[in-house]
Tab-separated table of C-alpha atoms in Angstrom:
chain	number	residue	atom	x	y	z
A	167	UNK	CA	57.402	144.827	89.148
A	168	UNK	CA	56.936	143.475	92.695
A	169	UNK	CA	53.769	141.476	93.168
A	170	UNK	CA	50.987	142.554	95.457
A	171	UNK	CA	49.955	140.273	98.278
A	172	UNK	CA	47.143	137.769	97.609
A	173	UNK	CA	44.915	139.754	99.953
A	174	UNK	CA	45.310	142.832	97.773
A	175	UNK	CA	47.486	144.736	100.216
A	176	UNK	CA	50.422	146.782	98.980
A	177	UNK	CA	53.532	144.721	98.363
A	178	UNK	CA	56.073	144.364	101.103
A	179	UNK	CA	59.532	145.215	99.832
A	180	UNK	CA	62.046	142.467	100.503
A	181	UNK	CA	64.603	145.167	101.244
A	182	UNK	CA	62.346	146.556	103.959
A	183	UNK	CA	62.285	143.292	105.878
A	184	UNK	CA	64.864	143.513	108.661
A	185	UNK	CA	67.148	140.484	108.809
A	186	UNK	CA	69.096	139.484	111.900
A	187	UNK	CA	72.842	139.939	111.884
A	188	UNK	CA	74.839	136.758	111.487
A	189	UNK	CA	74.320	133.789	109.231
A	190	UNK	CA	75.619	130.501	110.567
A	191	UNK	CA	76.265	127.147	108.885
A	192	UNK	CA	72.722	126.611	107.581
A	193	UNK	CA	72.373	129.924	105.758
A	194	UNK	CA	75.955	129.723	104.540
A	195	UNK	CA	75.225	126.341	102.958
A	196	UNK	CA	71.896	127.191	101.323
A	197	UNK	CA	73.227	130.455	99.898
A	198	UNK	CA	76.258	128.749	98.399
A	199	UNK	CA	78.909	130.234	100.673
A	200	UNK	CA	79.868	126.983	102.379
A	201	UNK	CA	80.548	126.772	106.084
A	202	UNK	CA	82.599	125.114	108.821
A	203	UNK	CA	80.615	121.869	108.585
A	204	UNK	CA	77.583	120.325	106.932
A	205	UNK	CA	74.584	121.910	108.681
A	206	UNK	CA	72.075	119.664	110.430
A	207	UNK	CA	68.452	120.054	111.396
A	208	UNK	CA	65.529	117.604	111.512
A	209	UNK	CA	61.956	117.818	110.355
A	210	UNK	CA	59.676	117.473	113.393
A	211	UNK	CA	62.619	118.105	115.705
A	212	UNK	CA	60.382	120.504	117.624
A	213	UNK	CA	57.779	118.454	119.382
A	214	UNK	CA	56.599	115.001	120.059
A	215	UNK	CA	59.847	113.099	120.705
A	216	UNK	CA	60.997	115.437	123.500
A	217	UNK	CA	59.892	115.013	127.127
A	218	UNK	CA	60.194	118.769	127.660
A	219	UNK	CA	57.729	119.268	124.803
A	220	UNK	CA	55.173	116.996	126.439
A	221	UNK	CA	55.626	118.883	129.689
A	222	UNK	CA	55.093	122.319	128.195
A	223	UNK	CA	52.146	121.179	126.025
A	224	UNK	CA	50.346	119.684	129.012
A	225	UNK	CA	46.671	119.358	128.148
A	226	UNK	CA	46.742	122.014	125.414
A	227	UNK	CA	45.480	120.935	122.004
A	228	UNK	CA	47.764	121.206	118.984
A	229	UNK	CA	45.772	124.152	117.658
A	230	UNK	CA	45.986	125.914	121.012
A	231	UNK	CA	49.741	125.376	121.135
A	232	UNK	CA	50.265	126.711	117.614
A	233	UNK	CA	48.345	129.899	118.359
A	234	UNK	CA	50.062	130.505	121.728
A	235	UNK	CA	53.147	132.630	120.915
A	236	UNK	CA	54.993	131.896	124.174
A	237	UNK	CA	54.400	128.139	123.855
A	238	UNK	CA	55.335	128.129	120.174
A	239	UNK	CA	58.553	129.967	121.009
A	240	UNK	CA	59.507	127.544	123.770
A	241	UNK	CA	58.763	124.443	121.689
A	242	UNK	CA	60.702	125.795	118.698
A	243	UNK	CA	63.768	126.469	120.858
A	244	UNK	CA	63.787	123.159	122.760
A	245	UNK	CA	65.604	121.061	120.110
A	246	UNK	CA	68.141	123.836	119.547
A	247	UNK	CA	69.078	123.745	123.232
A	248	UNK	CA	69.071	119.949	123.462
A	249	UNK	CA	70.569	118.855	120.135
A	250	UNK	CA	72.726	121.757	118.987
A	251	UNK	CA	71.134	121.795	115.525
A	252	UNK	CA	72.093	124.496	113.028
A	253	UNK	CA	68.514	125.578	112.316
A	254	UNK	CA	65.256	125.841	114.206
A	255	UNK	CA	62.007	124.972	112.436
A	256	UNK	CA	59.055	127.153	113.373
A	257	UNK	CA	56.660	125.010	115.415
A	258	UNK	CA	53.391	124.853	113.524
A	259	UNK	CA	51.159	122.438	111.666
A	260	UNK	CA	50.340	122.061	108.022
A	261	UNK	CA	46.711	123.145	108.574
A	262	UNK	CA	47.320	126.218	110.738
A	263	UNK	CA	46.643	128.725	107.921
A	264	UNK	CA	43.348	126.940	107.202
A	265	UNK	CA	42.332	127.251	110.854
A	266	UNK	CA	43.442	130.886	110.915
A	267	UNK	CA	41.265	131.603	107.879
A	268	UNK	CA	38.231	130.116	109.617
A	269	UNK	CA	38.002	126.607	108.177
A	270	UNK	CA	36.323	124.288	110.696
A	271	UNK	CA	39.238	121.922	111.216
A	272	UNK	CA	40.672	120.044	114.170
A	273	UNK	CA	43.875	118.070	114.740
A	274	UNK	CA	42.709	114.838	116.312
A	275	UNK	CA	45.337	112.932	118.351
A	276	UNK	CA	46.226	109.670	116.654
A	277	UNK	CA	44.359	110.662	113.479
A	278	UNK	CA	45.589	114.016	112.220
A	279	UNK	CA	43.704	116.935	110.664
A	280	UNK	CA	39.956	116.399	110.325
A	281	UNK	CA	37.772	118.808	108.342
A	282	UNK	CA	34.175	119.168	109.555
A	283	UNK	CA	32.751	119.826	106.082
A	284	UNK	CA	34.905	118.518	103.215
A	285	UNK	CA	35.026	120.684	100.078
A	286	UNK	CA	33.976	118.691	97.025
A	287	UNK	CA	31.873	120.947	94.815
A	288	UNK	CA	31.576	124.431	93.354
A	289	UNK	CA	29.637	125.807	96.305
A	290	UNK	CA	32.217	124.615	98.786
A	291	UNK	CA	35.058	126.141	96.791
A	292	UNK	CA	33.192	129.436	96.386
A	293	UNK	CA	32.766	129.579	100.179
A	294	UNK	CA	36.441	128.914	100.883
A	295	UNK	CA	37.565	131.707	103.232
A	296	UNK	CA	40.326	134.191	102.498
A	297	UNK	CA	43.238	134.465	104.908
A	298	UNK	CA	44.000	138.074	105.788
A	299	UNK	CA	47.211	139.210	107.533
A	300	UNK	CA	45.375	140.461	110.623
A	301	UNK	CA	44.498	136.840	111.475
A	302	UNK	CA	48.184	135.973	111.808
A	303	UNK	CA	49.237	138.374	114.548
A	304	UNK	CA	49.933	135.530	116.988
A	305	UNK	CA	52.068	133.771	114.365
A	306	UNK	CA	54.089	136.935	113.825
A	307	UNK	CA	54.448	137.470	117.567
A	308	UNK	CA	55.738	133.914	117.980
A	309	UNK	CA	58.370	134.436	115.277
A	310	UNK	CA	59.537	137.655	116.914
A	311	UNK	CA	59.792	135.951	120.313
A	312	UNK	CA	61.909	133.154	118.822
A	313	UNK	CA	64.173	135.586	116.987
A	314	UNK	CA	64.690	137.459	120.238
A	315	UNK	CA	66.065	134.335	121.939
A	316	UNK	CA	67.760	132.500	119.074
A	317	UNK	CA	71.531	132.633	118.687
A	318	UNK	CA	72.491	134.583	115.515
A	319	UNK	CA	74.350	131.517	114.237
A	320	UNK	CA	71.187	129.382	114.264
A	321	UNK	CA	68.732	129.982	111.416
A	322	UNK	CA	64.955	130.033	111.860
A	323	UNK	CA	63.081	128.251	109.094
A	324	UNK	CA	59.459	129.184	108.454
A	325	UNK	CA	56.973	126.502	107.504
A	326	UNK	CA	53.875	125.955	105.381
A	327	UNK	CA	52.023	123.125	103.711
A	328	UNK	CA	51.920	123.065	99.913
A	329	UNK	CA	48.636	123.509	98.008
A	330	UNK	CA	48.188	119.885	96.913
A	331	UNK	CA	48.500	118.528	100.443
A	332	UNK	CA	46.146	121.145	101.883
A	333	UNK	CA	43.669	120.514	99.076
A	334	UNK	CA	43.782	116.791	99.829
A	335	UNK	CA	42.913	117.360	103.494
A	336	UNK	CA	40.096	119.731	102.542
A	337	UNK	CA	38.595	117.395	99.949
A	338	UNK	CA	39.084	114.067	101.738
A	339	UNK	CA	38.117	115.473	105.128
A	340	UNK	CA	41.276	114.042	106.717
A	341	UNK	CA	44.289	111.847	105.963
A	342	UNK	CA	43.830	109.490	103.023
A	343	UNK	CA	45.728	106.542	101.553
A	344	UNK	CA	44.307	106.723	98.043
A	345	UNK	CA	43.105	110.355	97.681
A	346	UNK	CA	40.117	109.130	95.719
A	347	UNK	CA	37.937	112.225	96.232
A	348	UNK	CA	40.892	114.503	95.518
A	349	UNK	CA	41.807	112.784	92.269
A	350	UNK	CA	38.177	112.577	91.250
A	351	UNK	CA	37.883	116.364	91.435
A	352	UNK	CA	41.251	116.825	89.698
A	353	UNK	CA	40.302	114.686	86.740
A	354	UNK	CA	36.566	115.397	86.500
A	355	UNK	CA	36.581	119.141	87.101
A	356	UNK	CA	40.036	120.605	86.484
A	357	UNK	CA	38.454	124.061	86.408
A	358	UNK	CA	37.191	123.691	89.981
A	359	UNK	CA	40.445	122.030	91.018
A	360	UNK	CA	42.524	124.943	89.761
A	361	UNK	CA	40.168	127.426	91.396
A	362	UNK	CA	40.600	125.710	94.778
A	363	UNK	CA	44.370	125.362	94.322
A	364	UNK	CA	44.668	129.038	93.431
A	365	UNK	CA	42.792	130.028	96.583
A	366	UNK	CA	45.005	127.761	98.697
A	367	UNK	CA	48.135	129.177	97.054
A	368	UNK	CA	46.957	132.670	98.029
A	369	UNK	CA	46.369	131.531	101.611
A	370	UNK	CA	49.760	129.820	101.824
A	371	UNK	CA	51.518	132.881	100.445
A	372	UNK	CA	49.914	135.109	103.080
A	373	UNK	CA	50.998	132.642	105.787
A	374	UNK	CA	54.608	132.565	104.593
A	375	UNK	CA	54.691	136.340	104.058
A	376	UNK	CA	53.737	136.830	107.690
A	377	UNK	CA	56.596	134.624	108.866
A	378	UNK	CA	59.151	136.259	106.566
A	379	UNK	CA	57.980	139.711	107.549
A	380	UNK	CA	58.361	138.816	111.221
A	381	UNK	CA	61.941	137.676	110.669
A	382	UNK	CA	62.362	133.999	109.675
A	383	UNK	CA	65.627	133.396	107.821
A	384	UNK	CA	64.335	130.804	105.344
A	385	UNK	CA	61.146	128.889	104.534
A	386	UNK	CA	60.140	125.322	103.705
A	387	UNK	CA	57.088	124.340	101.663
A	388	UNK	CA	56.078	120.815	102.648
A	389	UNK	CA	54.026	118.659	100.245
A	390	UNK	CA	53.244	115.562	102.307
A	391	UNK	CA	51.027	113.833	99.761
A	392	UNK	CA	52.535	114.870	96.399
A	393	UNK	CA	54.101	111.412	96.054
A	394	UNK	CA	50.626	110.089	95.213
A	395	UNK	CA	50.760	111.875	91.848
A	396	UNK	CA	52.175	111.027	88.454
A	397	UNK	CA	54.730	113.448	87.085
A	398	UNK	CA	52.290	114.414	84.328
A	399	UNK	CA	49.555	115.325	86.798
A	400	UNK	CA	51.982	117.091	89.112
A	401	UNK	CA	53.307	119.262	86.300
A	402	UNK	CA	49.892	120.243	84.936
A	403	UNK	CA	47.759	120.483	88.080
A	404	UNK	CA	50.106	121.210	90.993
A	405	UNK	CA	53.399	122.738	89.873
A	406	UNK	CA	51.948	126.078	88.656
A	407	UNK	CA	50.410	126.775	92.070
A	408	UNK	CA	53.524	125.912	94.079
A	409	UNK	CA	55.608	127.954	91.639
A	410	UNK	CA	53.454	131.011	92.269
A	411	UNK	CA	54.094	130.764	96.013
A	412	UNK	CA	57.860	130.519	95.565
A	413	UNK	CA	57.822	133.438	93.106
A	414	UNK	CA	56.156	135.853	95.537
A	415	UNK	CA	58.387	138.885	96.085
A	416	UNK	CA	58.477	138.499	99.880
A	417	UNK	CA	58.725	134.696	100.018
A	418	UNK	CA	61.552	134.792	97.479
A	419	UNK	CA	63.536	137.246	99.628
A	420	UNK	CA	64.782	134.310	101.764
A	421	UNK	CA	66.165	130.855	100.854
A	422	UNK	CA	63.366	128.426	100.012
A	423	UNK	CA	63.129	124.644	100.434
A	424	UNK	CA	60.632	122.293	98.770
A	425	UNK	CA	60.064	118.841	100.249
A	426	UNK	CA	57.700	115.976	99.625
A	427	UNK	CA	57.371	112.355	100.714
A	428	UNK	CA	57.814	109.602	98.128
A	429	UNK	CA	58.589	112.211	95.475
A	430	UNK	CA	61.745	110.762	93.923
A	431	UNK	CA	60.160	110.750	90.464
A	432	UNK	CA	58.930	114.319	90.970
A	433	UNK	CA	62.207	115.867	92.144
A	434	UNK	CA	62.968	117.507	88.800
A	435	UNK	CA	59.549	119.130	88.624
A	436	UNK	CA	59.648	120.171	92.278
A	437	UNK	CA	63.011	121.802	91.669
A	438	UNK	CA	61.477	123.768	88.803
A	439	UNK	CA	59.006	125.356	91.234
A	440	UNK	CA	61.772	127.751	92.263
A	441	UNK	CA	63.384	126.656	95.556
A	442	UNK	CA	67.094	126.877	96.274
A	443	UNK	CA	66.902	123.662	98.332
A	444	UNK	CA	65.142	120.408	97.422
A	445	UNK	CA	64.389	117.886	100.156
A	446	UNK	CA	65.086	114.224	99.362
A	447	UNK	CA	63.477	111.358	101.248
A	448	UNK	CA	65.421	108.190	102.094
A	449	UNK	CA	64.324	106.272	99.000
A	450	UNK	CA	66.645	108.152	96.618
A	451	UNK	CA	70.441	108.382	97.067
A	452	UNK	CA	71.649	111.966	97.275
A	453	UNK	CA	74.109	111.575	94.405
A	454	UNK	CA	71.251	110.248	92.248
A	455	UNK	CA	69.039	113.156	93.328
A	456	UNK	CA	71.786	115.589	92.297
A	457	UNK	CA	71.367	114.516	88.664
A	458	UNK	CA	67.594	115.032	88.874
A	459	UNK	CA	67.801	118.558	90.307
A	460	UNK	CA	71.152	119.925	89.119
A	461	UNK	CA	72.297	123.161	90.682
A	462	UNK	CA	70.182	122.823	93.826
A	463	UNK	CA	71.213	122.372	97.429
A	464	UNK	CA	69.998	118.952	98.604
A	465	UNK	CA	68.438	118.291	102.000
A	466	UNK	CA	68.280	114.837	103.560
A	467	UNK	CA	68.077	111.978	103.827
A	468	UNK	CA	68.493	109.601	106.790
A	469	UNK	CA	65.615	107.149	107.209
A	470	UNK	CA	63.876	108.198	110.483
A	471	UNK	CA	63.708	104.521	111.496
A	472	UNK	CA	67.527	104.390	111.584
A	473	UNK	CA	67.412	106.428	114.798
A	474	UNK	CA	66.154	103.221	116.463
A	475	UNK	CA	69.172	101.165	115.334
A	476	UNK	CA	72.224	100.476	117.477
A	477	UNK	CA	74.993	103.064	117.377
A	478	UNK	CA	77.226	101.029	115.103
A	479	UNK	CA	74.539	100.724	112.420
A	480	UNK	CA	73.428	104.326	112.877
A	481	UNK	CA	76.973	105.649	112.576
A	482	UNK	CA	77.546	103.631	109.413
A	483	UNK	CA	74.390	105.037	107.818
A	484	UNK	CA	75.191	108.624	108.791
A	485	UNK	CA	78.706	108.207	107.411
A	486	UNK	CA	77.309	106.815	104.159
A	487	UNK	CA	74.934	109.768	103.715
A	488	UNK	CA	77.687	112.284	104.433
A	489	UNK	CA	79.760	110.584	101.713
A	490	UNK	CA	76.777	110.660	99.350
A	491	UNK	CA	76.445	114.370	100.058
A	492	UNK	CA	80.048	114.888	98.955
A	493	UNK	CA	79.450	112.868	95.792
A	494	UNK	CA	76.273	114.859	95.183
A	495	UNK	CA	78.293	118.076	95.223
A	496	UNK	CA	80.688	116.537	92.719
A	497	UNK	CA	77.667	115.604	90.575
A	498	UNK	CA	76.351	119.161	90.469
A	499	UNK	CA	74.573	119.850	93.766
A	500	UNK	CA	75.327	123.298	95.233
A	501	UNK	CA	75.443	121.963	98.792
A	502	UNK	CA	74.054	119.505	101.337
A	503	UNK	CA	71.945	120.048	104.455
A	504	UNK	CA	71.853	116.893	106.577
A	505	UNK	CA	68.317	115.981	107.632
A	506	UNK	CA	65.995	113.016	107.857
A	507	UNK	CA	64.088	111.756	104.846
A	508	UNK	CA	60.913	112.645	106.771
A	509	UNK	CA	60.109	113.678	110.350
A	510	UNK	CA	61.390	112.491	113.727
A	511	UNK	CA	59.133	109.617	114.864
A	512	UNK	CA	57.287	110.096	118.184
A	513	UNK	CA	59.058	107.336	120.139
A	514	UNK	CA	62.570	108.280	119.002
A	515	UNK	CA	65.207	108.415	121.735
A	516	UNK	CA	66.328	112.079	121.813
A	517	UNK	CA	69.903	111.032	122.598
A	518	UNK	CA	70.108	109.380	119.178
A	519	UNK	CA	69.156	112.679	117.540
A	520	UNK	CA	71.822	114.559	119.482
A	521	UNK	CA	74.367	111.894	118.572
A	522	UNK	CA	73.669	112.305	114.852
A	523	UNK	CA	74.151	116.079	115.061
A	524	UNK	CA	77.484	115.651	116.813
A	525	UNK	CA	78.619	112.943	114.386
A	526	UNK	CA	77.783	114.954	111.255
A	527	UNK	CA	79.585	117.989	112.657
A	528	UNK	CA	82.604	115.818	113.464
A	529	UNK	CA	82.680	114.049	110.086
A	530	UNK	CA	82.384	117.272	108.073
A	531	UNK	CA	84.440	119.743	110.139
A	532	UNK	CA	86.909	121.669	108.019
């Protein structure tokens, strides 16, 4: 039976969600059809490295930009126009669903998300707000605006943060190197931990459902901090909650990607959560990753710092990764989406990004 939404609303039939005509290289690759070339897109391609982004953002805060449909649309489309990537990533931030639900959170320049009142006890978890679909109307409007302007051959990927990473921000109060408060709650009160994670999984599912319902072609669940965990802890305290998101009847109606940073030892478990595509950071060769997550499409995995190298070194690294992608297919991977092993760094020269797109298309053209 189809599942109901976390908010208790009637389920949305996947068949009832209107998809755009056309597929393009990205969707062809992640659905196993193959395409004219290896598709390319970049995490954080929409935003901080582009001068046109800085111009359109002006003095707006990150939260203001993410809840402004016209601005979100423009920022999402900018890298498609400039770089010729095969997929657009919906411009958002990992904490947007928390803000939409009413959590007192801000994105502080140079720091990142900061929570006014960290959640560290039973009372805080009990007061955690529910995210209802009516709070996401601006998100849905932004998706529809993007779809209206996006070429049918370019996919739109929806975006959300995974439960562990959101829980870490909520518990620590902001970015953390050691996640000491987070792990303390995990180990000392697993009952409270699982309660909070379940609530966050509900919130994340509502956020992704809204994007899918508005027309995104695929989704990515991003677990920034999962690399801080042992495989044992990930499997027992994180994996069930991420799995529930991927299993939702609406979320699972589109191709799904799971990505984390420093998660080479967790790739097998992350693949078990249910995605068709598993993101690989630059620390693990793609052909090695293929043996850890057999049968999955792999995404990655150029080191973002390589975009600062001279063209000779950059070209050699791109060529190596393309070759690894071919070997990964031979080792059992269902496909390869070229990407970075993390996001585009703020001071990256945009011409280097464009060059990589053109080179990958050239090297892999059939």
